[in-house]
Amino acid sequence: MGLIVTWLLYALCLYLTALIVPSFTIKSFGSAMIVVLIIGFLNMFLTPILTFLTLPLNIITLGLFTFVVNAVILRIASGLSSGLEIKGWIPAIIGAVVLAFLQALIFNYPIRLG
């Protein structure tokens, strides 16, 4: 049950990112759910390789180059899915920053019910 809720929350973060960032569009919440699966697989296999290859840049920029790596993953996911469209690198980088902020907001601050 927790995995499904996490998947839905990540899809919500991606959907909200598409509402906030111009030139970053997603067709529907269902498309967001599929794109989140694609991003998850890319994060599992491709992100460690890209992070290792860009380690010197990441050290020089004090970790900020990670947003560029995440933007690359988002652009690859938009190429693999018809549900996500990112028009350019600037919206991809801004989308990576907004997505990281929303995920940190949702997953690091527990919501207390009652």
Tab-separated table of N, CA and C in Angstrom, residues 6-77:
chain	number	residue	atom	x	y	z
A	6	THR	N	3.180	6.274	-2.494
A	6	THR	CA	4.391	6.983	-2.902
A	6	THR	C	4.373	7.264	-4.392
A	7	TRP	N	3.972	6.281	-5.179
A	7	TRP	CA	3.879	6.443	-6.633
A	7	TRP	C	2.888	7.561	-6.981
A	8	LEU	N	1.740	7.579	-6.316
A	8	LEU	CA	0.741	8.611	-6.574
A	8	LEU	C	1.245	9.995	-6.159
A	9	LEU	N	1.976	10.069	-5.048
A	9	LEU	CA	2.508	11.355	-4.603
A	9	LEU	C	3.587	11.880	-5.556
A	10	TYR	N	4.430	10.991	-6.069
A	10	TYR	CA	5.417	11.419	-7.063
A	10	TYR	C	4.733	11.889	-8.339
A	11	ALA	N	3.671	11.202	-8.745
A	11	ALA	CA	2.912	11.630	-9.920
A	11	ALA	C	2.267	12.986	-9.668
A	12	LEU	N	1.786	13.215	-8.455
A	12	LEU	CA	1.218	14.515	-8.103
A	12	LEU	C	2.277	15.608	-8.183
A	13	CYS	N	3.481	15.322	-7.690
A	13	CYS	CA	4.573	16.295	-7.779
A	13	CYS	C	4.894	16.628	-9.234
A	14	LEU	N	4.930	15.632	-10.087
A	14	LEU	CA	5.212	15.865	-11.503
A	14	LEU	C	4.091	16.669	-12.148
A	15	TYR	N	2.851	16.353	-11.803
A	15	TYR	CA	1.704	17.072	-12.359
A	15	TYR	C	1.716	18.532	-11.909
A	16	LEU	N	2.033	18.776	-10.630
A	16	LEU	CA	2.116	20.147	-10.130
A	16	LEU	C	3.273	20.908	-10.780
A	17	THR	N	4.365	20.216	-11.040
A	17	THR	CA	5.493	20.839	-11.732
A	17	THR	C	5.071	21.308	-13.121
A	18	ALA	N	4.275	20.495	-13.799
A	18	ALA	CA	3.797	20.873	-15.133
A	18	ALA	C	2.869	22.086	-15.066
A	19	LEU	N	2.163	22.240	-13.959
A	19	LEU	CA	1.297	23.414	-13.810
A	19	LEU	C	2.100	24.677	-13.503
A	20	ILE	N	3.231	24.517	-12.850
A	20	ILE	CA	4.029	25.671	-12.413
A	20	ILE	C	4.998	26.149	-13.500
A	21	VAL	N	5.669	25.220	-14.164
A	21	VAL	CA	6.743	25.572	-15.104
A	21	VAL	C	6.181	25.722	-16.514
A	22	PRO	N	6.389	26.892	-17.133
A	22	PRO	CA	5.957	27.040	-18.526
A	22	PRO	C	6.816	26.184	-19.468
A	23	SER	N	6.236	25.748	-20.563
A	23	SER	CA	6.878	24.882	-21.569
A	23	SER	C	7.206	23.504	-21.026
A	24	PHE	N	6.563	23.117	-19.943
A	24	PHE	CA	6.706	21.796	-19.321
A	24	PHE	C	5.276	21.294	-19.171
A	25	THR	N	4.842	20.469	-20.119
A	25	THR	CA	3.426	20.077	-20.133
A	25	THR	C	3.278	18.574	-19.985
A	26	ILE	N	2.205	18.198	-19.319
A	26	ILE	CA	1.856	16.801	-19.172
A	26	ILE	C	0.384	16.675	-19.536
A	27	LYS	N	0.033	15.612	-20.242
A	27	LYS	CA	-1.322	15.489	-20.776
A	27	LYS	C	-2.371	15.270	-19.695
A	28	SER	N	-2.101	14.379	-18.765
A	28	SER	CA	-3.098	14.054	-17.743
A	28	SER	C	-2.392	13.464	-16.533
A	29	PHE	N	-3.159	13.232	-15.473
A	29	PHE	CA	-2.580	12.618	-14.286
A	29	PHE	C	-2.166	11.176	-14.580
A	30	GLY	N	-2.905	10.501	-15.442
A	30	GLY	CA	-2.525	9.144	-15.854
A	30	GLY	C	-1.190	9.127	-16.576
A	31	SER	N	-0.985	10.131	-17.419
A	31	SER	CA	0.316	10.260	-18.092
A	31	SER	C	1.420	10.513	-17.078
A	32	ALA	N	1.108	11.308	-16.056
A	32	ALA	CA	2.098	11.577	-15.009
A	32	ALA	C	2.481	10.293	-14.290
A	33	MET	N	1.515	9.415	-14.068
A	33	MET	CA	1.808	8.144	-13.399
A	33	MET	C	2.736	7.280	-14.248
A	34	ILE	N	2.513	7.263	-15.557
A	34	ILE	CA	3.362	6.476	-16.457
A	34	ILE	C	4.760	7.090	-16.534
A	35	VAL	N	4.834	8.417	-16.630
A	35	VAL	CA	6.126	9.100	-16.718
A	35	VAL	C	6.926	8.889	-15.439
A	36	VAL	N	6.255	8.860	-14.294
A	36	VAL	CA	6.962	8.614	-13.032
A	36	VAL	C	7.588	7.221	-13.036
A	37	LEU	N	6.916	6.245	-13.605
A	37	LEU	CA	7.515	4.905	-13.735
A	37	LEU	C	8.754	4.943	-14.621
A	38	ILE	N	8.668	5.669	-15.729
A	38	ILE	CA	9.809	5.787	-16.637
A	38	ILE	C	10.977	6.482	-15.931
A	39	ILE	N	10.671	7.572	-15.215
A	39	ILE	CA	11.715	8.294	-14.473
A	39	ILE	C	12.335	7.392	-13.418
A	40	GLY	N	11.509	6.577	-12.771
A	40	GLY	CA	12.031	5.653	-11.767
A	40	GLY	C	13.023	4.664	-12.355
A	41	PHE	N	12.700	4.114	-13.513
A	41	PHE	CA	13.626	3.184	-14.158
A	41	PHE	C	14.900	3.894	-14.624
A	42	LEU	N	14.750	5.096	-15.161
A	42	LEU	CA	15.929	5.856	-15.574
A	42	LEU	C	16.797	6.213	-14.369
A	43	ASN	N	16.160	6.573	-13.255
A	43	ASN	CA	16.918	6.877	-12.035
A	43	ASN	C	17.654	5.655	-11.506
A	44	MET	N	17.074	4.489	-11.725
A	44	MET	CA	17.703	3.268	-11.250
A	44	MET	C	18.940	2.902	-12.072
A	45	PHE	N	18.869	3.087	-13.375
A	45	PHE	CA	19.931	2.599	-14.243
A	45	PHE	C	20.854	3.700	-14.777
A	46	LEU	N	20.301	4.839	-15.150
A	46	LEU	CA	21.092	5.855	-15.845
A	46	LEU	C	21.661	6.923	-14.920
A	47	THR	N	20.928	7.315	-13.890
A	47	THR	CA	21.385	8.378	-13.001
A	47	THR	C	22.711	8.067	-12.317
A	48	PRO	N	22.944	6.851	-11.803
A	48	PRO	CA	24.258	6.592	-11.195
A	48	PRO	C	25.417	6.756	-12.182
A	49	ILE	N	25.212	6.361	-13.423
A	49	ILE	CA	26.261	6.492	-14.433
A	49	ILE	C	26.521	7.969	-14.732
A	50	LEU	N	25.439	8.735	-14.946
A	50	LEU	CA	25.600	10.164	-15.229
A	50	LEU	C	26.204	10.907	-14.046
A	51	THR	N	25.804	10.540	-12.843
A	51	THR	CA	26.354	11.189	-11.653
A	51	THR	C	27.834	10.903	-11.515
A	52	PHE	N	28.240	9.674	-11.783
A	52	PHE	CA	29.663	9.330	-11.716
A	52	PHE	C	30.467	10.074	-12.768
A	53	LEU	N	29.932	10.139	-13.995
A	53	LEU	CA	30.657	10.803	-15.079
A	53	LEU	C	30.773	12.314	-14.871
A	54	THR	N	29.807	12.895	-14.175
A	54	THR	CA	29.812	14.341	-13.959
A	54	THR	C	30.273	14.709	-12.547
A	55	LEU	N	30.908	13.776	-11.856
A	55	LEU	CA	31.338	14.017	-10.483
A	55	LEU	C	32.251	15.248	-10.330
A	56	PRO	N	33.224	15.458	-11.206
A	56	PRO	CA	34.045	16.673	-11.048
A	56	PRO	C	33.219	17.965	-11.137
A	57	LEU	N	32.287	18.025	-12.088
A	57	LEU	CA	31.422	19.205	-12.192
A	57	LEU	C	30.533	19.342	-10.959
A	58	ASN	N	30.074	18.213	-10.450
A	58	ASN	CA	29.227	18.225	-9.267
A	58	ASN	C	29.999	18.730	-8.053
A	59	ILE	N	31.257	18.360	-7.945
A	59	ILE	CA	32.082	18.823	-6.827
A	59	ILE	C	32.354	20.326	-6.954
A	60	ILE	N	32.679	20.768	-8.168
A	60	ILE	CA	32.977	22.187	-8.391
A	60	ILE	C	31.745	23.061	-8.094
A	61	THR	N	30.566	22.583	-8.465
A	61	THR	CA	29.345	23.377	-8.269
A	61	THR	C	28.666	23.079	-6.935
A	62	LEU	N	29.348	22.335	-6.068
A	62	LEU	CA	28.818	21.991	-4.742
A	62	LEU	C	27.473	21.269	-4.818
A	63	GLY	N	27.337	20.409	-5.814
A	63	GLY	CA	26.159	19.573	-5.938
A	63	GLY	C	25.049	20.141	-6.796
A	64	LEU	N	25.187	21.382	-7.231
A	64	LEU	CA	24.123	21.987	-8.031
A	64	LEU	C	24.015	21.385	-9.434
A	65	PHE	N	25.076	20.760	-9.908
A	65	PHE	CA	25.015	20.131	-11.232
A	65	PHE	C	24.070	18.930	-11.235
A	66	THR	N	23.694	18.468	-10.066
A	66	THR	CA	22.723	17.375	-9.963
A	66	THR	C	21.398	17.762	-10.617
A	67	PHE	N	21.048	19.041	-10.554
A	67	PHE	CA	19.826	19.495	-11.218
A	67	PHE	C	19.922	19.327	-12.726
A	68	VAL	N	21.105	19.502	-13.280
A	68	VAL	CA	21.299	19.299	-14.717
A	68	VAL	C	21.155	17.812	-15.055
A	69	VAL	N	21.711	16.945	-14.208
A	69	VAL	CA	21.560	15.501	-14.414
A	69	VAL	C	20.077	15.121	-14.355
A	70	ASN	N	19.359	15.694	-13.387
A	70	ASN	CA	17.926	15.419	-13.291
A	70	ASN	C	17.166	15.965	-14.495
A	71	ALA	N	17.616	17.104	-15.032
A	71	ALA	CA	16.996	17.653	-16.238
A	71	ALA	C	17.225	16.732	-17.435
A	72	VAL	N	18.409	16.135	-17.516
A	72	VAL	CA	18.692	15.171	-18.587
A	72	VAL	C	17.747	13.976	-18.469
A	73	ILE	N	17.554	13.498	-17.253
A	73	ILE	CA	16.635	12.372	-17.035
A	73	ILE	C	15.212	12.756	-17.439
A	74	LEU	N	14.790	13.969	-17.095
A	74	LEU	CA	13.458	14.433	-17.491
A	74	LEU	C	13.324	14.529	-19.007
A	75	ARG	N	14.368	15.025	-19.673
A	75	ARG	CA	14.310	15.130	-21.139
A	75	ARG	C	14.262	13.750	-21.800
A	76	ILE	N	15.010	12.801	-21.249
A	76	ILE	CA	14.969	11.434	-21.788
A	76	ILE	C	13.581	10.834	-21.562
A	77	ALA	N	13.012	11.062	-20.378
A	77	ALA	CA	11.671	10.553	-20.089
A	77	ALA	C	10.635	11.178	-21.018
